[in-house]
mmCIF file of N, CA and C in Angstrom:
data_model
loop_
_atom_site.group_PDB
_atom_site.id
_atom_site.type_symbol
_atom_site.label_atom_id
_atom_site.label_comp_id
_atom_site.label_asym_id
_atom_site.label_seq_id
_atom_site.Cartn_x
_atom_site.Cartn_y
_atom_site.Cartn_z
ATOM 1 N N MET A 386 -32.327 -17.905 31.123
ATOM 2 C CA MET A 386 -32.919 -16.638 30.770
ATOM 3 C C MET A 386 -32.774 -15.686 31.950
ATOM 4 N N TRP A 387 -31.793 -14.833 31.878
ATOM 5 C CA TRP A 387 -31.443 -13.960 32.987
ATOM 6 C C TRP A 387 -32.450 -12.840 33.226
ATOM 7 N N SER A 388 -33.222 -12.447 32.215
ATOM 8 C CA SER A 388 -34.109 -11.295 32.374
ATOM 9 C C SER A 388 -35.567 -11.692 32.616
ATOM 10 N N LYS A 389 -35.814 -12.919 32.976
ATOM 11 C CA LYS A 389 -37.182 -13.415 33.171
ATOM 12 C C LYS A 389 -37.832 -12.711 34.363
ATOM 13 N N ARG A 390 -39.017 -12.119 34.134
ATOM 14 C CA ARG A 390 -39.722 -11.398 35.193
ATOM 15 C C ARG A 390 -41.226 -11.439 34.923
ATOM 16 N N GLU A 391 -42.000 -11.030 35.920
ATOM 17 C CA GLU A 391 -43.462 -11.020 35.848
ATOM 18 C C GLU A 391 -44.008 -12.367 35.382
ATOM 19 N N VAL A 392 -43.587 -13.413 36.047
ATOM 20 C CA VAL A 392 -43.988 -14.775 35.690
ATOM 21 C C VAL A 392 -45.407 -15.033 36.184
ATOM 22 N N ILE A 393 -46.251 -15.543 35.299
ATOM 23 C CA ILE A 393 -47.611 -15.959 35.648
ATOM 24 C C ILE A 393 -47.715 -17.447 35.375
ATOM 25 N N ASP A 394 -48.073 -18.203 36.400
ATOM 26 C CA ASP A 394 -48.202 -19.653 36.286
ATOM 27 C C ASP A 394 -49.692 -19.999 36.221
ATOM 28 N N TYR A 395 -50.084 -20.778 35.241
ATOM 29 C CA TYR A 395 -51.483 -21.150 35.046
ATOM 30 C C TYR A 395 -51.775 -22.555 35.563
ATOM 31 N N ALA A 396 -51.022 -23.023 36.551
ATOM 32 C CA ALA A 396 -51.182 -24.381 37.080
ATOM 33 C C ALA A 396 -52.545 -24.576 37.739
ATOM 34 N N LEU A 397 -53.044 -23.582 38.449
ATOM 35 C CA LEU A 397 -54.355 -23.725 39.101
ATOM 36 C C LEU A 397 -55.479 -23.822 38.075
ATOM 37 N N GLN A 398 -55.393 -23.020 37.029
ATOM 38 C CA GLN A 398 -56.393 -23.077 35.967
ATOM 39 C C GLN A 398 -56.341 -24.428 35.255
ATOM 40 N N ARG A 399 -55.142 -24.937 35.032
ATOM 41 C CA ARG A 399 -54.965 -26.251 34.396
ATOM 42 C C ARG A 399 -55.541 -27.346 35.277
ATOM 43 N N ARG A 400 -55.242 -27.289 36.569
ATOM 44 C CA ARG A 400 -55.759 -28.294 37.494
ATOM 45 C C ARG A 400 -57.276 -28.249 37.572
ATOM 46 N N ASN A 401 -57.862 -27.047 37.541
ATOM 47 C CA ASN A 401 -59.313 -26.908 37.556
ATOM 48 C C ASN A 401 -59.934 -27.526 36.308
ATOM 49 N N THR A 402 -59.307 -27.334 35.176
ATOM 50 C CA THR A 402 -59.803 -27.925 33.927
ATOM 51 C C THR A 402 -59.749 -29.443 33.999
ATOM 52 N N LEU A 403 -58.663 -29.993 34.523
ATOM 53 C CA LEU A 403 -58.540 -31.452 34.643
ATOM 54 C C LEU A 403 -59.538 -32.025 35.651
ATOM 55 N N GLN A 404 -59.795 -31.300 36.743
ATOM 56 C CA GLN A 404 -60.786 -31.766 37.711
ATOM 57 C C GLN A 404 -62.180 -31.748 37.117
ATOM 58 N N ALA A 405 -62.501 -30.736 36.326
ATOM 59 C CA ALA A 405 -63.809 -30.672 35.672
ATOM 60 C C ALA A 405 -63.988 -31.824 34.700
ATOM 61 N N LEU A 406 -62.901 -32.284 34.128
ATOM 62 C CA LEU A 406 -62.937 -33.406 33.188
ATOM 63 C C LEU A 406 -63.123 -34.737 33.906
ATOM 64 N N ARG A 407 -62.592 -34.848 35.123
ATOM 65 C CA ARG A 407 -62.598 -36.123 35.843
ATOM 66 C C ARG A 407 -63.676 -36.235 36.910
ATOM 67 N N ARG A 408 -64.385 -35.157 37.225
ATOM 68 C CA ARG A 408 -65.436 -35.187 38.233
ATOM 69 C C ARG A 408 -66.515 -36.179 37.859
ATOM 70 N N SER A 409 -67.207 -36.723 38.886
ATOM 71 C CA SER A 409 -68.265 -37.697 38.595
ATOM 72 C C SER A 409 -69.428 -37.056 37.832
ATOM 73 N N PRO A 410 -70.000 -35.942 38.238
ATOM 74 C CA PRO A 410 -70.909 -35.283 37.290
ATOM 75 C C PRO A 410 -70.063 -34.401 36.372
ATOM 76 N N ARG A 411 -69.668 -34.955 35.243
ATOM 77 C CA ARG A 411 -68.744 -34.254 34.334
ATOM 78 C C ARG A 411 -69.288 -32.903 33.921
ATOM 79 N N THR A 412 -68.495 -31.881 34.149
ATOM 80 C CA THR A 412 -68.866 -30.539 33.708
ATOM 81 C C THR A 412 -68.111 -30.131 32.449
ATOM 82 N N LEU A 413 -67.193 -31.010 32.015
ATOM 83 C CA LEU A 413 -66.399 -30.743 30.816
ATOM 84 C C LEU A 413 -66.182 -32.054 30.077
ATOM 85 N N SER A 414 -66.461 -32.063 28.802
ATOM 86 C CA SER A 414 -66.266 -33.288 28.022
ATOM 87 C C SER A 414 -64.832 -33.355 27.502
ATOM 88 N N ARG A 415 -64.428 -34.557 27.128
ATOM 89 C CA ARG A 415 -63.072 -34.725 26.591
ATOM 90 C C ARG A 415 -62.906 -33.966 25.276
ATOM 91 N N ALA A 416 -63.973 -33.900 24.497
ATOM 92 C CA ALA A 416 -63.907 -33.163 23.231
ATOM 93 C C ALA A 416 -63.661 -31.675 23.470
ATOM 94 N N ASP A 417 -64.213 -31.138 24.565
ATOM 95 C CA ASP A 417 -63.977 -29.730 24.881
ATOM 96 C C ASP A 417 -62.580 -29.494 25.445
ATOM 97 N N ALA A 418 -62.048 -30.467 26.167
ATOM 98 C CA ALA A 418 -60.714 -30.313 26.760
ATOM 99 C C ALA A 418 -59.614 -30.545 25.733
ATOM 100 N N CYS A 419 -59.834 -31.451 24.818
ATOM 101 C CA CYS A 419 -58.826 -31.792 23.804
ATOM 102 C C CYS A 419 -59.241 -31.199 22.460
ATOM 103 N N ASP A 420 -59.210 -29.892 22.388
ATOM 104 C CA ASP A 420 -59.736 -29.182 21.219
ATOM 105 C C ASP A 420 -58.676 -28.380 20.477
ATOM 106 N N ALA A 421 -57.470 -28.911 20.397
ATOM 107 C CA ALA A 421 -56.387 -28.181 19.743
ATOM 108 C C ALA A 421 -56.695 -27.939 18.267
ATOM 109 N N ASP A 422 -56.424 -26.736 17.831
ATOM 110 C CA ASP A 422 -56.585 -26.369 16.435
ATOM 111 C C ASP A 422 -55.584 -27.175 15.594
ATOM 112 N N PRO A 423 -55.948 -27.587 14.391
ATOM 113 C CA PRO A 423 -55.007 -28.333 13.551
ATOM 114 C C PRO A 423 -53.693 -27.588 13.292
ATOM 115 N N MET A 424 -53.743 -26.269 13.212
ATOM 116 C CA MET A 424 -52.519 -25.493 13.014
ATOM 117 C C MET A 424 -51.630 -25.537 14.266
ATOM 118 N N LEU A 425 -52.244 -25.594 15.453
ATOM 119 C CA LEU A 425 -51.470 -25.707 16.687
ATOM 120 C C LEU A 425 -50.778 -27.063 16.758
ATOM 121 N N ILE A 426 -51.473 -28.115 16.375
ATOM 122 C CA ILE A 426 -50.871 -29.452 16.371
ATOM 123 C C ILE A 426 -49.741 -29.522 15.349
ATOM 124 N N ARG A 427 -49.947 -28.923 14.184
ATOM 125 C CA ARG A 427 -48.898 -28.905 13.165
ATOM 126 C C ARG A 427 -47.672 -28.144 13.668
ATOM 127 N N ALA A 428 -47.900 -27.016 14.329
ATOM 128 C CA ALA A 428 -46.788 -26.251 14.895
ATOM 129 C C ALA A 428 -46.074 -27.058 15.971
ATOM 130 N N ALA A 429 -46.835 -27.786 16.779
ATOM 131 C CA ALA A 429 -46.232 -28.607 17.831
ATOM 132 C C ALA A 429 -45.382 -29.730 17.240
ATOM 133 N N LEU A 430 -45.831 -30.315 16.154
ATOM 134 C CA LEU A 430 -45.074 -31.387 15.518
ATOM 135 C C LEU A 430 -43.738 -30.900 14.967
ATOM 136 N N HIS A 431 -43.728 -29.687 14.421
ATOM 137 C CA HIS A 431 -42.529 -29.193 13.742
ATOM 138 C C HIS A 431 -41.644 -28.292 14.606
ATOM 139 N N HIS A 432 -42.234 -27.595 15.589
ATOM 140 C CA HIS A 432 -41.468 -26.610 16.349
ATOM 141 C C HIS A 432 -41.454 -26.865 17.851
ATOM 142 N N GLY A 433 -42.168 -27.870 18.316
ATOM 143 C CA GLY A 433 -42.275 -28.117 19.751
ATOM 144 C C GLY A 433 -40.995 -28.661 20.360
ATOM 145 N N GLU A 434 -40.776 -28.291 21.609
ATOM 146 C CA GLU A 434 -39.649 -28.809 22.387
ATOM 147 C C GLU A 434 -40.213 -29.771 23.420
ATOM 148 N N ASP A 435 -39.584 -30.917 23.576
ATOM 149 C CA ASP A 435 -40.085 -31.946 24.479
ATOM 150 C C ASP A 435 -40.324 -31.402 25.877
ATOM 151 N N ALA A 436 -41.495 -31.753 26.423
ATOM 152 C CA ALA A 436 -41.848 -31.384 27.791
ATOM 153 C C ALA A 436 -41.419 -32.507 28.729
ATOM 154 N N SER A 437 -41.230 -32.167 29.979
ATOM 155 C CA SER A 437 -40.771 -33.171 30.941
ATOM 156 C C SER A 437 -41.878 -34.145 31.324
ATOM 157 N N GLY A 438 -43.127 -33.687 31.337
ATOM 158 C CA GLY A 438 -44.237 -34.541 31.762
ATOM 159 C C GLY A 438 -44.938 -35.233 30.612
ATOM 160 N N ARG A 439 -45.880 -36.065 30.975
ATOM 161 C CA ARG A 439 -46.712 -36.783 29.999
ATOM 162 C C ARG A 439 -48.076 -36.099 29.927
ATOM 163 N N CYS A 440 -48.824 -36.402 28.907
ATOM 164 C CA CYS A 440 -50.155 -35.833 28.726
ATOM 165 C C CYS A 440 -51.073 -36.309 29.858
ATOM 166 N N PRO A 441 -51.812 -35.402 30.495
ATOM 167 C CA PRO A 441 -52.701 -35.812 31.580
ATOM 168 C C PRO A 441 -53.937 -36.578 31.094
ATOM 169 N N ILE A 442 -54.196 -36.563 29.807
ATOM 170 C CA ILE A 442 -55.372 -37.239 29.261
ATOM 171 C C ILE A 442 -55.012 -38.618 28.725
ATOM 172 N N CYS A 443 -54.016 -38.706 27.851
ATOM 173 C CA CYS A 443 -53.712 -39.972 27.182
ATOM 174 C C CYS A 443 -52.330 -40.541 27.525
ATOM 175 N N GLU A 444 -51.578 -39.871 28.398
ATOM 176 C CA GLU A 444 -50.259 -40.336 28.858
ATOM 177 C C GLU A 444 -49.198 -40.424 27.753
ATOM 178 N N SER A 445 -49.386 -39.731 26.649
ATOM 179 C CA SER A 445 -48.359 -39.742 25.602
ATOM 180 C C SER A 445 -47.444 -38.526 25.760
ATOM 181 N N ARG A 446 -46.498 -38.396 24.865
ATOM 182 C CA ARG A 446 -45.493 -37.335 24.908
ATOM 183 C C ARG A 446 -46.127 -35.968 24.633
ATOM 184 N N MET A 447 -45.671 -34.954 25.370
ATOM 185 C CA MET A 447 -46.144 -33.589 25.153
ATOM 186 C C MET A 447 -44.976 -32.696 24.762
ATOM 187 N N VAL A 448 -45.287 -31.593 24.108
ATOM 188 C CA VAL A 448 -44.277 -30.613 23.709
ATOM 189 C C VAL A 448 -44.691 -29.221 24.187
ATOM 190 N N HIS A 449 -43.711 -28.334 24.289
ATOM 191 C CA HIS A 449 -43.948 -26.942 24.641
ATOM 192 C C HIS A 449 -43.687 -26.061 23.438
ATOM 193 N N LEU A 450 -44.536 -25.052 23.262
ATOM 194 C CA LEU A 450 -44.353 -24.025 22.235
ATOM 195 C C LEU A 450 -44.184 -22.691 22.947
ATOM 196 N N HIS A 451 -43.232 -21.878 22.504
ATOM 197 C CA HIS A 451 -42.971 -20.564 23.091
ATOM 198 C C HIS A 451 -43.375 -19.492 22.082
ATOM 199 N N TYR A 452 -44.505 -18.825 22.322
ATOM 200 C CA TYR A 452 -44.960 -17.741 21.462
ATOM 201 C C TYR A 452 -44.450 -16.424 22.025
ATOM 202 N N VAL A 453 -43.975 -15.528 21.168
ATOM 203 C CA VAL A 453 -43.470 -14.227 21.606
ATOM 204 C C VAL A 453 -44.368 -13.113 21.065
ATOM 205 N N PHE A 454 -44.617 -12.112 21.914
ATOM 206 C CA PHE A 454 -45.459 -10.978 21.563
ATOM 207 C C PHE A 454 -44.821 -9.699 22.103
ATOM 208 N N GLY A 455 -44.939 -8.625 21.348
ATOM 209 C CA GLY A 455 -44.439 -7.345 21.835
ATOM 210 C C GLY A 455 -44.375 -6.300 20.740
ATOM 211 N N ASP A 456 -44.536 -5.039 21.127
ATOM 212 C CA ASP A 456 -44.474 -3.933 20.178
ATOM 213 C C ASP A 456 -43.090 -3.798 19.556
ATOM 214 N N GLN A 457 -42.064 -4.071 20.333
ATOM 215 C CA GLN A 457 -40.704 -3.907 19.830
ATOM 216 C C GLN A 457 -40.304 -5.004 18.840
ATOM 217 N N LEU A 458 -41.102 -6.056 18.738
ATOM 218 C CA LEU A 458 -40.806 -7.136 17.787
ATOM 219 C C LEU A 458 -41.298 -6.810 16.388
ATOM 220 N N GLY A 459 -42.192 -5.844 16.266
ATOM 221 C CA GLY A 459 -42.722 -5.465 14.963
ATOM 222 C C GLY A 459 -43.503 -6.598 14.322
ATOM 223 N N GLN A 460 -43.238 -6.885 13.048
ATOM 224 C CA GLN A 460 -43.965 -7.920 12.319
ATOM 225 C C GLN A 460 -43.625 -9.320 12.813
ATOM 226 N N TYR A 461 -42.612 -9.460 13.666
ATOM 227 C CA TYR A 461 -42.216 -10.770 14.165
ATOM 228 C C TYR A 461 -42.959 -11.153 15.444
ATOM 229 N N SER A 462 -43.850 -10.296 15.904
ATOM 230 C CA SER A 462 -44.663 -10.602 17.075
ATOM 231 C C SER A 462 -45.649 -11.716 16.739
ATOM 232 N N GLY A 463 -45.839 -12.642 17.664
ATOM 233 C CA GLY A 463 -46.774 -13.749 17.466
ATOM 234 C C GLY A 463 -46.142 -14.990 16.877
ATOM 235 N N ARG A 464 -44.841 -15.038 16.810
ATOM 236 C CA ARG A 464 -44.149 -16.197 16.233
ATOM 237 C C ARG A 464 -43.676 -17.154 17.312
ATOM 238 N N ILE A 465 -43.361 -18.374 16.890
ATOM 239 C CA ILE A 465 -42.860 -19.405 17.792
ATOM 240 C C ILE A 465 -41.336 -19.344 17.786
ATOM 241 N N LYS A 466 -40.744 -19.385 18.981
ATOM 242 C CA LYS A 466 -39.289 -19.335 19.110
ATOM 243 C C LYS A 466 -38.821 -20.480 20.007
ATOM 244 N N SER A 467 -37.614 -20.952 19.776
ATOM 245 C CA SER A 467 -37.015 -21.977 20.633
ATOM 246 C C SER A 467 -36.397 -21.292 21.858
ATOM 247 N N THR A 468 -36.045 -22.078 22.864
ATOM 248 C CA THR A 468 -35.427 -21.495 24.055
ATOM 249 C C THR A 468 -34.070 -20.872 23.722
ATOM 250 N N ALA A 469 -33.340 -21.437 22.772
ATOM 251 C CA ALA A 469 -32.068 -20.842 22.360
ATOM 252 C C ALA A 469 -32.300 -19.474 21.719
ATOM 253 N N GLU A 470 -33.329 -19.356 20.904
ATOM 254 C CA GLU A 470 -33.647 -18.072 20.282
ATOM 255 C C GLU A 470 -34.108 -17.057 21.327
ATOM 256 N N LEU A 471 -34.829 -17.524 22.358
ATOM 257 C CA LEU A 471 -35.259 -16.622 23.422
ATOM 258 C C LEU A 471 -34.062 -16.050 24.173
ATOM 259 N N ASP A 472 -33.044 -16.874 24.406
ATOM 260 C CA ASP A 472 -31.837 -16.406 25.073
ATOM 261 C C ASP A 472 -31.152 -15.305 24.270
ATOM 262 N N GLU A 473 -31.139 -15.432 22.953
ATOM 263 C CA GLU A 473 -30.550 -14.397 22.096
ATOM 264 C C GLU A 473 -31.417 -13.140 22.071
ATOM 265 N N MET A 474 -32.734 -13.351 22.006
ATOM 266 C CA MET A 474 -33.662 -12.218 21.883
ATOM 267 C C MET A 474 -33.680 -11.328 23.113
ATOM 268 N N GLN A 475 -33.433 -11.887 24.288
ATOM 269 C CA GLN A 475 -33.506 -11.064 25.493
ATOM 270 C C GLN A 475 -32.413 -10.001 25.534
ATOM 271 N N ASN A 476 -31.371 -10.169 24.734
ATOM 272 C CA ASN A 476 -30.327 -9.148 24.624
ATOM 273 C C ASN A 476 -30.598 -8.162 23.490
ATOM 274 N N GLU A 477 -31.470 -8.523 22.564
ATOM 275 C CA GLU A 477 -31.732 -7.693 21.386
ATOM 276 C C GLU A 477 -32.943 -6.786 21.538
ATOM 277 N N PHE A 478 -33.870 -7.122 22.425
ATOM 278 C CA PHE A 478 -35.116 -6.366 22.564
ATOM 279 C C PHE A 478 -35.288 -5.914 24.007
ATOM 280 N N GLY A 479 -35.960 -4.783 24.174
ATOM 281 C CA GLY A 479 -36.166 -4.231 25.500
ATOM 282 C C GLY A 479 -37.152 -5.017 26.331
ATOM 283 N N GLU A 480 -38.283 -5.361 25.739
ATOM 284 C CA GLU A 480 -39.296 -6.102 26.489
ATOM 285 C C GLU A 480 -40.235 -6.811 25.522
ATOM 286 N N PHE A 481 -40.489 -8.078 25.788
ATOM 287 C CA PHE A 481 -41.482 -8.833 25.040
ATOM 288 C C PHE A 481 -42.023 -9.932 25.934
ATOM 289 N N LYS A 482 -43.227 -10.361 25.622
ATOM 290 C CA LYS A 482 -43.917 -11.370 26.427
ATOM 291 C C LYS A 482 -43.759 -12.733 25.765
ATOM 292 N N VAL A 483 -43.547 -13.748 26.591
ATOM 293 C CA VAL A 483 -43.442 -15.124 26.122
ATOM 294 C C VAL A 483 -44.586 -15.918 26.743
ATOM 295 N N CYS A 484 -45.362 -16.605 25.921
ATOM 296 C CA CYS A 484 -46.432 -17.486 26.391
ATOM 297 C C CYS A 484 -46.040 -18.914 26.046
ATOM 298 N N VAL A 485 -46.005 -19.780 27.067
ATOM 299 C CA VAL A 485 -45.615 -21.172 26.883
ATOM 300 C C VAL A 485 -46.879 -22.025 26.898
ATOM 301 N N VAL A 486 -47.079 -22.783 25.814
ATOM 302 C CA VAL A 486 -48.262 -23.631 25.662
ATOM 303 C C VAL A 486 -47.805 -25.079 25.588
ATOM 304 N N GLU A 487 -48.471 -25.951 26.372
ATOM 305 C CA GLU A 487 -48.195 -27.380 26.270
ATOM 306 C C GLU A 487 -49.220 -28.000 25.338
ATOM 307 N N VAL A 488 -48.753 -28.894 24.477
ATOM 308 C CA VAL A 488 -49.616 -29.503 23.465
ATOM 309 C C VAL A 488 -49.325 -30.995 23.380
ATOM 310 N N CYS A 489 -50.385 -31.788 23.355
ATOM 311 C CA CYS A 489 -50.264 -33.216 23.072
ATOM 312 C C CYS A 489 -50.700 -33.420 21.625
ATOM 313 N N THR A 490 -49.810 -33.934 20.814
ATOM 314 C CA THR A 490 -50.129 -34.101 19.391
ATOM 315 C C THR A 490 -51.004 -35.324 19.132
ATOM 316 N N ASP A 491 -51.143 -36.220 20.119
ATOM 317 C CA ASP A 491 -51.977 -37.410 19.933
ATOM 318 C C ASP A 491 -53.452 -37.133 20.202
ATOM 319 N N CYS A 492 -53.767 -36.559 21.369
ATOM 320 C CA CYS A 492 -55.186 -36.382 21.724
ATOM 321 C C CYS A 492 -55.675 -34.948 21.526
ATOM 322 N N GLY A 493 -54.767 -33.985 21.374
ATOM 323 C CA GLY A 493 -55.182 -32.606 21.149
ATOM 324 C C GLY A 493 -55.261 -31.758 22.402
ATOM 325 N N TRP A 494 -54.835 -32.291 23.555
ATOM 326 C CA TRP A 494 -54.815 -31.487 24.778
ATOM 327 C C TRP A 494 -53.865 -30.311 24.592
ATOM 328 N N ASN A 495 -54.300 -29.121 25.030
ATOM 329 C CA ASN A 495 -53.435 -27.952 24.987
ATOM 330 C C ASN A 495 -53.833 -27.004 26.090
ATOM 331 N N HIS A 496 -52.846 -26.381 26.673
ATOM 332 C CA HIS A 496 -53.108 -25.438 27.753
ATOM 333 C C HIS A 496 -51.921 -24.501 27.891
ATOM 334 N N MET A 497 -52.187 -23.224 28.112
ATOM 335 C CA MET A 497 -51.102 -22.289 28.384
ATOM 336 C C MET A 497 -50.646 -22.538 29.817
ATOM 337 N N ILE A 498 -49.366 -22.813 29.994
ATOM 338 C CA ILE A 498 -48.896 -23.168 31.325
ATOM 339 C C ILE A 498 -48.201 -22.009 32.032
ATOM 340 N N THR A 499 -47.598 -21.109 31.292
ATOM 341 C CA THR A 499 -46.944 -19.964 31.918
ATOM 342 C C THR A 499 -46.757 -18.842 30.910
ATOM 343 N N SER A 500 -46.606 -17.643 31.434
ATOM 344 C CA SER A 500 -46.236 -16.498 30.606
ATOM 345 C C SER A 500 -45.288 -15.626 31.424
ATOM 346 N N PHE A 501 -44.394 -14.934 30.738
ATOM 347 C CA PHE A 501 -43.421 -14.092 31.421
ATOM 348 C C PHE A 501 -42.869 -13.062 30.449
ATOM 349 N N LEU A 502 -42.185 -12.067 31.004
ATOM 350 C CA LEU A 502 -41.546 -11.032 30.202
ATOM 351 C C LEU A 502 -40.056 -11.295 30.122
ATOM 352 N N LEU A 503 -39.485 -10.996 28.980
ATOM 353 C CA LEU A 503 -38.043 -11.053 28.772
ATOM 354 C C LEU A 503 -37.598 -9.736 28.148
ATOM 355 N N GLY A 504 -36.321 -9.491 28.188
ATOM 356 C CA GLY A 504 -35.751 -8.303 27.565
ATOM 357 C C GLY A 504 -34.832 -7.572 28.521
ATOM 358 N N ASP A 505 -33.993 -6.696 27.965
ATOM 359 C CA ASP A 505 -33.014 -5.989 28.786
ATOM 360 C C ASP A 505 -33.526 -4.665 29.340
ATOM 361 N N GLY A 506 -34.749 -4.262 28.991
ATOM 362 C CA GLY A 506 -35.341 -3.050 29.538
ATOM 363 C C GLY A 506 -35.039 -1.784 28.765
ATOM 364 N N VAL A 507 -34.217 -1.864 27.740
ATOM 365 C CA VAL A 507 -33.887 -0.696 26.924
ATOM 366 C C VAL A 507 -34.908 -0.601 25.797
ATOM 367 N N THR A 508 -35.634 0.513 25.749
ATOM 368 C CA THR A 508 -36.667 0.692 24.723
ATOM 369 C C THR A 508 -36.017 0.881 23.356
ATOM 370 N N ARG A 509 -36.500 0.116 22.394
ATOM 371 C CA ARG A 509 -35.982 0.198 21.028
ATOM 372 C C ARG A 509 -37.142 0.324 20.047
ATOM 373 N N ARG A 510 -36.839 0.831 18.870
ATOM 374 C CA ARG A 510 -37.839 0.868 17.801
ATOM 375 C C ARG A 510 -37.950 -0.525 17.209
ATOM 376 N N PRO A 511 -39.139 -0.888 16.732
ATOM 377 C CA PRO A 511 -39.258 -2.197 16.078
ATOM 378 C C PRO A 511 -38.422 -2.247 14.810
ATOM 379 N N PRO A 512 -37.999 -3.444 14.400
ATOM 380 C CA PRO A 512 -37.214 -3.550 13.166
ATOM 381 C C PRO A 512 -38.038 -3.089 11.960
ATOM 382 N N ARG A 513 -37.331 -2.672 10.925
ATOM 383 C CA ARG A 513 -38.024 -2.233 9.709
ATOM 384 C C ARG A 513 -38.851 -3.357 9.140
ATOM 385 N N ARG A 514 -40.006 -2.988 8.649
ATOM 386 C CA ARG A 514 -40.896 -3.984 8.056
ATOM 387 C C ARG A 514 -40.284 -4.475 6.766
ATOM 388 N N GLN A 515 -40.234 -5.792 6.627
ATOM 389 C CA GLN A 515 -39.716 -6.394 5.407
ATOM 390 C C GLN A 515 -40.881 -6.996 4.632
ATOM 391 N N ARG A 516 -40.767 -6.935 3.332
ATOM 392 C CA ARG A 516 -41.822 -7.502 2.494
ATOM 393 C C ARG A 516 -41.846 -9.013 2.657
ATOM 394 N N THR A 517 -43.053 -9.545 2.718
ATOM 395 C CA THR A 517 -43.224 -10.984 2.844
ATOM 396 C C THR A 517 -43.933 -11.518 1.602
ATOM 397 N N VAL A 518 -44.092 -12.799 1.530
ATOM 398 C CA VAL A 518 -44.787 -13.419 0.403
ATOM 399 C C VAL A 518 -46.233 -12.940 0.334
ATOM 400 N N GLU A 519 -46.850 -12.720 1.499
ATOM 401 C CA GLU A 519 -48.236 -12.231 1.525
ATOM 402 C C GLU A 519 -48.328 -10.838 0.913
ATOM 403 N N ASP A 520 -47.320 -10.008 1.130
ATOM 404 C CA ASP A 520 -47.318 -8.663 0.541
ATOM 405 C C ASP A 520 -47.208 -8.745 -0.983
ATOM 406 N N ILE A 521 -46.433 -9.674 -1.469
ATOM 407 C CA ILE A 521 -46.186 -9.791 -2.903
ATOM 408 C C ILE A 521 -47.376 -10.410 -3.630
ATOM 409 N N TYR A 522 -47.892 -11.530 -3.088
ATOM 410 C CA TYR A 522 -48.945 -12.271 -3.785
ATOM 411 C C TYR A 522 -50.326 -12.076 -3.208
ATOM 412 N N GLY A 523 -50.451 -11.278 -2.169
ATOM 413 C CA GLY A 523 -51.766 -10.963 -1.603
ATOM 414 C C GLY A 523 -52.216 -11.977 -0.673
#
């Protein structure tokens, strides 16, 4: 991703959450730390890309989800994209934000690990709104 900029790493926040879970006077319960929404787990099962590390809670496989947000994306803002799609999108849109979330589908651990901006910097109008199934059937 050649246009990656304004990278924010949430490693310190993640480490603080894990320390709160493992401290002797527990300030965070496992149920609070592993609270992934069922829709997030479903998205991780179908759209997740394998992460290099293991789950810090249960040591099972984790996946990454890439959510994209931006005014120039129009109705496509808030969707999950693969890294290959992100490479294509950075040439098609001026600027959009990518939020990377790690998810464990076994125990429900989830945490945003990084966010960054992509795009070529050329301001464009959002694509025309297309009718969706929700528009047709309510």
